[in-house]
Amino acid sequence: MERFEFSYPAAQPLAVHAQAGVVGSGDLEALYEPHATQALKISVTTSVDGSHSLWQHFFDRLSTLRELPAGRLDIHDFGATPGVARLRIEQVFEEAEHAN
């Protein structure tokens, strides 16, 4: 198990807390918490040892493709593919943005 953190410049926080996915074989859970800051703080806990640079590149790319919301994003990974990781992160942001 490894745990690491990243921080990226961010826009306005989204409306509410949100959760997407489930930690389980080959999946990932993403939890978003809005904060009135100018950064998205990301915490990754993963079962894949030696994956720091992969996650770093993943978030570097994501930050060029979309405006990141301010707040905290906790990721609990159990070997998800990059496609599943992107899907869960987009899902959690969408849920938090469109919550009533």
N, CA, C and O atoms as a Tinker XYZ file with bonds, in Angstrom:
   400  protein
     1  N      0.838000   -1.180000    0.000000    73     2
     2  CA     0.000000    0.000000    0.000000    64     1     3
     3  C      0.878000    1.236000    0.000000    63     2     4     5
     4  O      1.850000    1.324000    0.750000    81     3
     5  N      0.530000    2.179000   -0.839000    73     3     6
     6  CA     1.225000    3.454000   -0.877000    64     5     7
     7  C      0.212000    4.581000   -0.746000    63     6     8     9
     8  O     -0.960000    4.438000   -1.096000    81     7
     9  N      0.700000    5.708000   -0.232000    73     7    10
    10  CA    -0.152000    6.890000   -0.105000    64     9    11
    11  C      0.693000    8.094000   -0.481000    63    10    12    13
    12  O      1.823000    8.244000   -0.016000    81    11
    13  N      0.130000    8.954000   -1.332000    73    11    14
    14  CA     0.816000   10.176000   -1.696000    64    13    15
    15  C     -0.190000   11.277000   -1.971000    63    14    16    17
    16  O     -1.380000   11.020000   -2.154000    81    15
    17  N      0.308000   12.516000   -1.999000    73    15    18
    18  CA    -0.570000   13.678000   -2.172000    64    17    19
    19  C     -0.053000   14.575000   -3.274000    63    18    20    21
    20  O      1.148000   14.667000   -3.527000    81    19
    21  N     -1.003000   15.233000   -3.923000    73    19    22
    22  CA    -0.720000   16.202000   -4.973000    64    21    23
    23  C     -1.563000   17.435000   -4.712000    63    22    24    25
    24  O     -2.552000   17.383000   -3.981000    81    23
    25  N     -1.162000   18.541000   -5.315000    73    23    26
    26  CA    -1.950000   19.768000   -5.225000    64    25    27
    27  C     -1.885000   20.467000   -6.574000    63    26    28    29
    28  O     -0.815000   20.599000   -7.169000    81    27
    29  N     -3.053000   20.917000   -7.052000    73    27    30
    30  CA    -3.153000   21.599000   -8.341000    64    29    31
    31  C     -3.966000   22.869000   -8.182000    63    30    32    33
    32  O     -4.898000   22.913000   -7.379000    81    31
    33  N     -3.620000   23.911000   -8.946000    73    31    34
    34  CA    -4.442000   25.118000   -8.940000    64    33    35
    35  C     -5.867000   24.759000   -9.362000    63    34    36    37
    36  O     -6.078000   23.882000  -10.199000    81    35
    37  N     -6.834000   25.450000   -8.770000    73    35    38
    38  CA    -8.223000   25.074000   -9.021000    64    37    39
    39  C     -9.117000   26.293000   -9.144000    63    38    40    41
    40  O     -8.771000   27.404000   -8.743000    81    39
    41  N    -10.286000   26.032000   -9.720000    73    39    42
    42  CA   -11.325000   27.044000   -9.861000    64    41    43
    43  C    -12.205000   27.040000   -8.618000    63    42    44    45
    44  O    -11.769000   26.621000   -7.545000    81    43
    45  N    -13.407000   27.493000   -8.757000    73    43    46
    46  CA   -14.368000   27.509000   -7.655000    64    45    47
    47  C    -14.694000   26.087000   -7.203000    63    46    48    49
    48  O    -14.658000   25.160000   -8.012000    81    47
    49  N    -15.011000   25.905000   -5.923000    73    47    50
    50  CA   -15.422000   24.575000   -5.466000    64    49    51
    51  C    -16.782000   24.209000   -6.048000    63    50    52    53
    52  O    -17.575000   25.081000   -6.404000    81    51
    53  N    -17.037000   22.918000   -6.138000    73    51    54
    54  CA   -18.337000   22.440000   -6.586000    64    53    55
    55  C    -19.322000   22.525000   -5.430000    63    54    56    57
    56  O    -18.946000   22.859000   -4.306000    81    55
    57  N    -20.584000   22.222000   -5.711000    73    55    58
    58  CA   -21.667000   22.471000   -4.762000    64    57    59
    59  C    -21.589000   21.672000   -3.453000    63    58    60    61
    60  O    -21.733000   22.242000   -2.371000    81    59
    61  N    -21.365000   20.371000   -3.548000    73    59    62
    62  CA   -21.486000   19.509000   -2.367000    64    61    63
    63  C    -20.443000   18.395000   -2.370000    63    62    64    65
    64  O    -19.688000   18.229000   -3.328000    81    63
    65  N    -20.419000   17.632000   -1.268000    73    63    66
    66  CA   -19.608000   16.416000   -1.174000    64    65    67
    67  C    -20.178000   15.392000   -2.146000    63    66    68    69
    68  O    -21.373000   15.409000   -2.440000    81    67
    69  N    -19.326000   14.500000   -2.645000    73    67    70
    70  CA   -19.810000   13.446000   -3.532000    64    69    71
    71  C    -18.884000   12.238000   -3.455000    63    70    72    73
    72  O    -17.721000   12.342000   -3.065000    81    71
    73  N    -19.441000   11.083000   -3.841000    73    71    74
    74  CA   -18.690000    9.829000   -3.860000    64    73    75
    75  C    -19.032000    9.089000   -5.135000    63    74    76    77
    76  O    -20.183000    9.081000   -5.572000    81    75
    77  N    -18.012000    8.459000   -5.739000    73    75    78
    78  CA   -18.235000    7.624000   -6.922000    64    77    79
    79  C    -17.354000    6.390000   -6.809000    63    78    80    81
    80  O    -16.216000    6.465000   -6.346000    81    79
    81  N    -17.886000    5.269000   -7.230000    73    79    82
    82  CA   -17.128000    4.028000   -7.238000    64    81    83
    83  C    -17.101000    3.337000   -5.897000    63    82    84    85
    84  O    -17.587000    3.853000   -4.890000    81    83
    85  N    -16.513000    2.140000   -5.915000    73    83    86
    86  CA   -16.394000    1.303000   -4.730000    64    85    87
    87  C    -15.010000    0.674000   -4.742000    63    86    88    89
    88  O    -14.544000    0.217000   -5.787000    81    87
    89  N    -14.360000    0.646000   -3.608000    73    87    90
    90  CA   -13.068000   -0.027000   -3.542000    64    89    91
    91  C    -13.330000   -1.521000   -3.612000    63    90    92    93
    92  O    -14.076000   -2.064000   -2.798000    81    91
    93  N    -12.740000   -2.162000   -4.548000    73    91    94
    94  CA   -12.893000   -3.596000   -4.720000    64    93    95
    95  C    -11.933000   -4.048000   -5.796000    63    94    96    97
    96  O    -11.164000   -3.239000   -6.318000    81    95
    97  N    -11.960000   -5.280000   -6.127000    73    95    98
    98  CA   -11.030000   -5.833000   -7.099000    64    97    99
    99  C    -11.066000   -5.063000   -8.407000    63    98   100   101
   100  O    -12.071000   -5.076000   -9.118000    81    99
   101  N     -9.972000   -4.397000   -8.720000    73    99   102
   102  CA    -9.847000   -3.677000   -9.980000    64   101   103
   103  C    -10.654000   -2.412000  -10.064000    63   102   104   105
   104  O    -10.913000   -1.945000  -11.173000    81   103
   105  N    -11.067000   -1.825000   -8.962000    73   103   106
   106  CA   -11.874000   -0.615000   -9.029000    64   105   107
   107  C    -11.267000    0.480000   -8.161000    63   106   108   109
   108  O    -10.187000    0.325000   -7.593000    81   107
   109  N    -11.988000    1.582000   -8.077000    73   107   110
   110  CA   -11.479000    2.769000   -7.414000    64   109   111
   111  C    -12.644000    3.550000   -6.822000    63   110   112   113
   112  O    -13.735000    3.581000   -7.392000    81   111
   113  N    -12.408000    4.171000   -5.691000    73   111   114
   114  CA   -13.394000    5.034000   -5.045000    64   113   115
   115  C    -12.831000    6.445000   -5.043000    63   114   116   117
   116  O    -11.669000    6.665000   -4.702000    81   115
   117  N    -13.680000    7.408000   -5.431000    73   115   118
   118  CA   -13.285000    8.819000   -5.418000    64   117   119
   119  C    -14.254000    9.572000   -4.517000    63   118   120   121
   120  O    -15.470000    9.452000   -4.667000    81   119
   121  N    -13.718000   10.344000   -3.588000    73   119   122
   122  CA   -14.512000   11.146000   -2.663000    64   121   123
   123  C    -14.103000   12.607000   -2.829000    63   122   124   125
   124  O    -12.923000   12.941000   -2.718000    81   123
   125  N    -15.072000   13.473000   -3.093000    73   123   126
   126  CA   -14.791000   14.896000   -3.276000    64   125   127
   127  C    -15.429000   15.696000   -2.143000    63   126   128   129
   128  O    -16.576000   15.462000   -1.762000    81   127
   129  N    -14.661000   16.639000   -1.620000    73   127   130
   130  CA   -15.147000   17.551000   -0.573000    64   129   131
   131  C    -14.797000   18.978000   -0.995000    63   130   132   133
   132  O    -13.622000   19.294000   -1.180000    81   131
   133  N    -15.805000   19.846000   -1.148000    73   131   134
   134  CA   -15.521000   21.220000   -1.572000    64   133   135
   135  C    -14.889000   22.041000   -0.456000    63   134   136   137
   136  O    -15.232000   21.887000    0.717000    81   135
   137  N    -13.967000   22.909000   -0.835000    73   135   138
   138  CA   -13.337000   23.857000    0.088000    64   137   139
   139  C    -13.130000   25.160000   -0.664000    63   138   140   141
   140  O    -12.803000   25.150000   -1.850000    81   139
   141  N    -13.318000   26.269000    0.013000    73   139   142
   142  CA   -13.110000   27.584000   -0.590000    64   141   143
   143  C    -11.626000   27.933000   -0.563000    63   142   144   145
   144  O    -11.189000   28.791000    0.204000    81   143
   145  N    -10.865000   27.258000   -1.409000    73   143   146
   146  CA    -9.434000   27.516000   -1.545000    64   145   147
   147  C     -9.145000   27.745000   -3.026000    63   146   148   149
   148  O    -10.069000   27.826000   -3.835000    81   147
   149  N     -7.906000   27.846000   -3.370000    73   147   150
   150  CA    -7.544000   28.000000   -4.779000    64   149   151
   151  C     -6.779000   26.783000   -5.277000    63   150   152   153
   152  O     -5.989000   26.871000   -6.217000    81   151
   153  N     -7.025000   25.640000   -4.631000    73   151   154
   154  CA    -6.313000   24.421000   -5.010000    64   153   155
   155  C     -7.205000   23.202000   -4.841000    63   154   156   157
   156  O     -8.147000   23.197000   -4.049000    81   155
   157  N     -6.881000   22.170000   -5.610000    73   155   158
   158  CA    -7.467000   20.854000   -5.387000    64   157   159
   159  C     -6.367000   20.011000   -4.764000    63   158   160   161
   160  O     -5.347000   19.738000   -5.396000    81   159
   161  N     -6.582000   19.602000   -3.525000    73   159   162
   162  CA    -5.646000   18.733000   -2.810000    64   161   163
   163  C     -6.087000   17.297000   -3.065000    63   162   164   165
   164  O     -7.239000   16.940000   -2.818000    81   163
   165  N     -5.181000   16.489000   -3.552000    73   163   166
   166  CA    -5.499000   15.115000   -3.930000    64   165   167
   167  C     -4.692000   14.154000   -3.064000    63   166   168   169
   168  O     -3.474000   14.286000   -2.938000    81   167
   169  N     -5.380000   13.194000   -2.476000    73   167   170
   170  CA    -4.738000   12.151000   -1.687000    64   169   171
   171  C     -5.053000   10.809000   -2.349000    63   170   172   173
   172  O     -6.219000   10.460000   -2.533000    81   171
   173  N     -4.015000   10.067000   -2.704000    73   171   174
   174  CA    -4.184000    8.764000   -3.346000    64   173   175
   175  C     -3.659000    7.690000   -2.411000    63   174   176   177
   176  O     -2.514000    7.748000   -1.962000    81   175
   177  N     -4.501000    6.712000   -2.121000    73   175   178
   178  CA    -4.089000    5.508000   -1.413000    64   177   179
   179  C     -4.284000    4.366000   -2.396000    63   178   180   181
   180  O     -5.394000    4.138000   -2.876000    81   179
   181  N     -3.210000    3.650000   -2.695000    73   179   182
   182  CA    -3.282000    2.627000   -3.733000    64   181   183
   183  C     -2.625000    1.324000   -3.301000    63   182   184   185
   184  O     -1.694000    1.314000   -2.496000    81   183
   185  N     -3.122000    0.244000   -3.845000    73   183   186
   186  CA    -2.544000   -1.072000   -3.589000    64   185   187
   187  C     -1.391000   -1.361000   -4.548000    63   186   188   189
   188  O     -0.709000   -2.377000   -4.413000    81   187
   189  N     -1.173000   -0.472000   -5.513000    73   187   190
   190  CA    -0.146000   -0.679000   -6.538000    64   189   191
   191  C      1.129000    0.049000   -6.126000    63   190   192   193
   192  O      1.215000    1.271000   -6.244000    81   191
   193  N      2.102000   -0.687000   -5.650000    73   191   194
   194  CA     3.378000   -0.096000   -5.239000    64   193   195
   195  C      4.126000    0.454000   -6.448000    63   194   196   197
   196  O      4.091000   -0.129000   -7.532000    81   195
   197  N      4.802000    1.584000   -6.250000    73   195   198
   198  CA     5.599000    2.180000   -7.306000    64   197   199
   199  C      4.809000    2.942000   -8.351000    63   198   200   201
   200  O      5.296000    3.141000   -9.464000    81   199
   201  N      3.609000    3.370000   -8.022000    73   199   202
   202  CA     2.752000    4.026000   -9.019000    64   201   203
   203  C      2.701000    5.544000   -8.885000    63   202   204   205
   204  O      1.880000    6.187000   -9.539000    81   203
   205  N      3.559000    6.131000   -8.052000    73   203   206
   206  CA     3.526000    7.579000   -7.853000    64   205   207
   207  C      3.638000    8.335000   -9.167000    63   206   208   209
   208  O      2.841000    9.239000   -9.418000    81   207
   209  N      4.602000    7.994000  -10.009000    73   207   210
   210  CA     4.787000    8.739000  -11.254000    64   209   211
   211  C      3.606000    8.555000  -12.206000    63   210   212   213
   212  O      3.269000    9.475000  -12.951000    81   211
   213  N      2.980000    7.390000  -12.192000    73   211   214
   214  CA     1.793000    7.176000  -13.033000    64   213   215
   215  C      0.655000    8.104000  -12.607000    63   214   216   217
   216  O     -0.001000    8.715000  -13.450000    81   215
   217  N      0.423000    8.207000  -11.293000    73   215   218
   218  CA    -0.628000    9.090000  -10.797000    64   217   219
   219  C     -0.266000   10.549000  -11.059000    63   218   220   221
   220  O     -1.134000   11.352000  -11.403000    81   219
   221  N      0.999000   10.894000  -10.900000    73   219   222
   222  CA     1.449000   12.261000  -11.170000    64   221   223
   223  C      1.147000   12.627000  -12.628000    63   222   224   225
   224  O      0.586000   13.689000  -12.897000    81   223
   225  N      1.514000   11.760000  -13.555000    73   223   226
   226  CA     1.249000   12.019000  -14.973000    64   225   227
   227  C     -0.253000   12.070000  -15.255000    63   226   228   229
   228  O     -0.716000   12.887000  -16.051000    81   227
   229  N     -1.000000   11.196000  -14.598000    73   227   230
   230  CA    -2.457000   11.172000  -14.774000    64   229   231
   231  C     -3.064000   12.526000  -14.400000    63   230   232   233
   232  O     -3.844000   13.087000  -15.169000    81   231
   233  N     -2.711000   13.052000  -13.226000    73   231   234
   234  CA    -3.284000   14.328000  -12.792000    64   233   235
   235  C     -2.711000   15.517000  -13.554000    63   234   236   237
   236  O     -3.413000   16.505000  -13.768000    81   235
   237  N     -1.451000   15.438000  -13.966000    73   235   238
   238  CA    -0.903000   16.484000  -14.820000    64   237   239
   239  C     -1.737000   16.586000  -16.101000    63   238   240   241
   240  O     -2.104000   17.680000  -16.530000    81   239
   241  N     -2.023000   15.449000  -16.694000    73   239   242
   242  CA    -2.822000   15.424000  -17.939000    64   241   243
   243  C     -4.247000   15.888000  -17.681000    63   242   244   245
   244  O     -4.780000   16.701000  -18.436000    81   243
   245  N     -4.866000   15.381000  -16.625000    73   243   246
   246  CA    -6.242000   15.763000  -16.316000    64   245   247
   247  C     -6.357000   17.273000  -16.118000    63   246   248   249
   248  O     -7.332000   17.884000  -16.557000    81   247
   249  N     -5.379000   17.870000  -15.469000    73   247   250
   250  CA    -5.432000   19.313000  -15.215000    64   249   251
   251  C     -5.293000   20.132000  -16.495000    63   250   252   253
   252  O     -5.687000   21.298000  -16.519000    81   251
   253  N     -4.744000   19.550000  -17.552000    73   251   254
   254  CA    -4.690000   20.257000  -18.835000    64   253   255
   255  C     -5.969000   20.069000  -19.638000    63   254   256   257
   256  O     -6.261000   20.861000  -20.533000    81   255
   257  N     -6.735000   19.027000  -19.327000    73   255   258
   258  CA    -7.949000   18.719000  -20.076000    64   257   259
   259  C     -9.211000   19.358000  -19.504000    63   258   260   261
   260  O    -10.189000   19.558000  -20.224000    81   259
   261  N     -9.193000   19.677000  -18.224000    73   259   262
   262  CA   -10.392000   20.235000  -17.591000    64   261   263
   263  C     -9.978000   21.176000  -16.476000    63   262   264   265
   264  O     -8.872000   21.088000  -15.944000    81   263
   265  N    -10.883000   22.075000  -16.132000    73   263   266
   266  CA   -10.665000   22.959000  -14.988000    64   265   267
   267  C    -10.977000   22.157000  -13.726000    63   266   268   269
   268  O    -12.069000   21.605000  -13.589000    81   267
   269  N    -10.031000   22.097000  -12.823000    73   267   270
   270  CA   -10.235000   21.328000  -11.595000    64   269   271
   271  C    -10.963000   22.171000  -10.561000    63   270   272   273
   272  O    -10.713000   23.372000  -10.455000    81   271
   273  N    -11.859000   21.559000   -9.797000    73   271   274
   274  CA   -12.583000   22.295000   -8.749000    64   273   275
   275  C    -11.759000   22.393000   -7.469000    63   274   276   277
   276  O    -10.974000   21.497000   -7.158000    81   275
   277  N    -11.939000   23.462000   -6.747000    73   275   278
   278  CA   -11.250000   23.624000   -5.459000    64   277   279
   279  C    -11.818000   22.638000   -4.444000    63   278   280   281
   280  O    -13.012000   22.340000   -4.451000    81   279
   281  N    -10.955000   22.143000   -3.581000    73   279   282
   282  CA   -11.399000   21.234000   -2.532000    64   281   283
   283  C    -10.420000   20.120000   -2.307000    63   282   284   285
   284  O     -9.214000   20.277000   -2.499000    81   283
   285  N    -10.953000   18.987000   -1.894000    73   283   286
   286  CA   -10.147000   17.807000   -1.588000    64   285   287
   287  C    -10.718000   16.617000   -2.341000    63   286   288   289
   288  O    -11.931000   16.408000   -2.373000    81   287
   289  N     -9.831000   15.842000   -2.945000    73   287   290
   290  CA   -10.206000   14.623000   -3.650000    64   289   291
   291  C     -9.426000   13.473000   -3.035000    63   290   292   293
   292  O     -8.198000   13.435000   -3.115000    81   291
   293  N    -10.138000   12.539000   -2.423000    73   291   294
   294  CA    -9.516000   11.340000   -1.853000    64   293   295
   295  C     -9.788000   10.173000   -2.785000    63   294   296   297
   296  O    -10.928000    9.911000   -3.167000    81   295
   297  N     -8.718000    9.481000   -3.142000    73   295   298
   298  CA    -8.828000    8.340000   -4.040000    64   297   299
   299  C     -8.330000    7.110000   -3.308000    63   298   300   301
   300  O     -7.244000    7.106000   -2.730000    81   299
   301  N     -9.150000    6.062000   -3.344000    73   299   302
   302  CA    -8.789000    4.762000   -2.783000    64   301   303
   303  C     -8.783000    3.792000   -3.960000    63   302   304   305
   304  O     -9.835000    3.424000   -4.482000    81   303
   305  N     -7.595000    3.386000   -4.366000    73   303   306
   306  CA    -7.416000    2.590000   -5.574000    64   305   307
   307  C     -7.048000    1.155000   -5.242000    63   306   308   309
   308  O     -6.215000    0.889000   -4.375000    81   307
   309  N     -7.687000    0.246000   -5.948000    73   307   310
   310  CA    -7.347000   -1.165000   -5.798000    64   309   311
   311  C     -7.005000   -1.731000   -7.169000    63   310   312   313
   312  O     -7.553000   -2.749000   -7.593000    81   311
   313  N     -6.077000   -1.043000   -7.862000    73   311   314
   314  CA    -5.593000   -1.532000   -9.149000    64   313   315
   315  C     -6.456000   -1.158000  -10.335000    63   314   316   317
   316  O     -6.471000   -1.887000  -11.327000    81   315
   317  N     -7.171000   -0.056000  -10.271000    73   315   318
   318  CA    -8.019000    0.364000  -11.383000    64   317   319
   319  C     -7.173000    0.760000  -12.592000    63   318   320   321
   320  O     -6.054000    1.249000  -12.441000    81   319
   321  N     -7.709000    0.549000  -13.773000    73   319   322
   322  CA    -7.040000    0.992000  -14.988000    64   321   323
   323  C     -7.153000    2.507000  -15.098000    63   322   324   325
   324  O     -8.020000    3.096000  -14.452000    81   323
   325  N     -6.307000    3.155000  -15.893000    73   323   326
   326  CA    -6.433000    4.607000  -16.065000    64   325   327
   327  C     -7.823000    5.032000  -16.561000    63   326   328   329
   328  O     -8.323000    6.090000  -16.179000    81   327
   329  N     -8.437000    4.214000  -17.402000    73   327   330
   330  CA    -9.779000    4.531000  -17.890000    64   329   331
   331  C    -10.812000    4.541000  -16.782000    63   330   332   333
   332  O    -11.662000    5.429000  -16.732000    81   331
   333  N    -10.747000    3.567000  -15.897000    73   331   334
   334  CA   -11.669000    3.517000  -14.760000    64   333   335
   335  C    -11.389000    4.674000  -13.814000    63   334   336   337
   336  O    -12.320000    5.291000  -13.296000    81   335
   337  N    -10.111000    4.975000  -13.583000    73   335   338
   338  CA    -9.767000    6.104000  -12.707000    64   337   339
   339  C    -10.358000    7.395000  -13.256000    63   338   340   341
   340  O    -10.967000    8.158000  -12.505000    81   339
   341  N    -10.193000    7.653000  -14.536000    73   339   342
   342  CA   -10.733000    8.874000  -15.149000    64   341   343
   343  C    -12.260000    8.905000  -15.043000    63   342   344   345
   344  O    -12.841000    9.943000  -14.727000    81   343
   345  N    -12.896000    7.784000  -15.305000    73   343   346
   346  CA   -14.356000    7.695000  -15.221000    64   345   347
   347  C    -14.846000    8.025000  -13.818000    63   346   348   349
   348  O    -15.763000    8.833000  -13.667000    81   347
   349  N    -14.260000    7.422000  -12.790000    73   347   350
   350  CA   -14.693000    7.679000  -11.409000    64   349   351
   351  C    -14.467000    9.125000  -11.002000    63   350   352   353
   352  O    -15.312000    9.717000  -10.331000    81   351
   353  N    -13.346000    9.697000  -11.396000    73   351   354
   354  CA   -13.065000   11.085000  -11.030000    64   353   355
   355  C    -14.040000   12.027000  -11.729000    63   354   356   357
   356  O    -14.551000   12.959000  -11.108000    81   355
   357  N    -14.302000   11.796000  -13.006000    73   355   358
   358  CA   -15.292000   12.618000  -13.713000    64   357   359
   359  C    -16.683000   12.434000  -13.099000    63   358   360   361
   360  O    -17.443000   13.396000  -12.985000    81   359
   361  N    -17.012000   11.214000  -12.708000    73   359   362
   362  CA   -18.310000   10.956000  -12.080000    64   361   363
   363  C    -18.460000   11.720000  -10.773000    63   362   364   365
   364  O    -19.502000   12.328000  -10.531000    81   363
   365  N    -17.435000   11.698000   -9.930000    73   363   366
   366  CA   -17.551000   12.368000   -8.638000    64   365   367
   367  C    -17.664000   13.886000   -8.825000    63   366   368   369
   368  O    -18.407000   14.544000   -8.096000    81   367
   369  N    -16.931000   14.446000   -9.797000    73   367   370
   370  CA   -17.043000   15.874000  -10.063000    64   369   371
   371  C    -18.429000   16.217000  -10.608000    63   370   372   373
   372  O    -19.018000   17.224000  -10.217000    81   371
   373  N    -18.941000   15.395000  -11.495000    73   371   374
   374  CA   -20.273000   15.634000  -12.067000    64   373   375
   375  C    -21.364000   15.549000  -11.000000    63   374   376   377
   376  O    -22.277000   16.374000  -10.969000    81   375
   377  N    -21.262000   14.561000  -10.141000    73   375   378
   378  CA   -22.247000   14.415000   -9.066000    64   377   379
   379  C    -22.230000   15.628000   -8.133000    63   378   380   381
   380  O    -23.284000   16.134000   -7.747000    81   379
   381  N    -21.047000   16.085000   -7.777000    73   379   382
   382  CA   -20.934000   17.240000   -6.881000    64   381   383
   383  C    -21.406000   18.527000   -7.553000    63   382   384   385
   384  O    -21.944000   19.415000   -6.890000    81   383
   385  N    -21.210000   18.626000   -8.845000    73   383   386
   386  CA   -21.610000   19.836000   -9.573000    64   385   387
   387  C    -23.117000   19.931000   -9.751000    63   386   388   389
   388  O    -23.684000   21.023000   -9.706000    81   387
   389  N    -23.764000   18.797000   -9.952000    73   387   390
   390  CA   -25.188000   18.808000  -10.270000    64   389   391
   391  C    -26.096000   18.378000   -9.129000    63   390   392   393
   392  O    -27.278000   18.116000   -9.350000    81   391
   393  N    -25.574000   18.301000   -7.926000    73   391   394
   394  CA   -26.387000   17.920000   -6.769000    64   393   395
   395  C    -27.381000   19.022000   -6.434000    63   394   396   397
   396  O    -27.117000   20.204000   -6.651000    81   395
   397  N    -28.494000   18.627000   -5.916000    73   395   398
   398  CA   -29.530000   19.600000   -5.526000    64   397   399
   399  C    -29.411000   19.985000   -4.097000    63   398   400
   400  O    -30.201000   20.792000   -3.608000    81   399
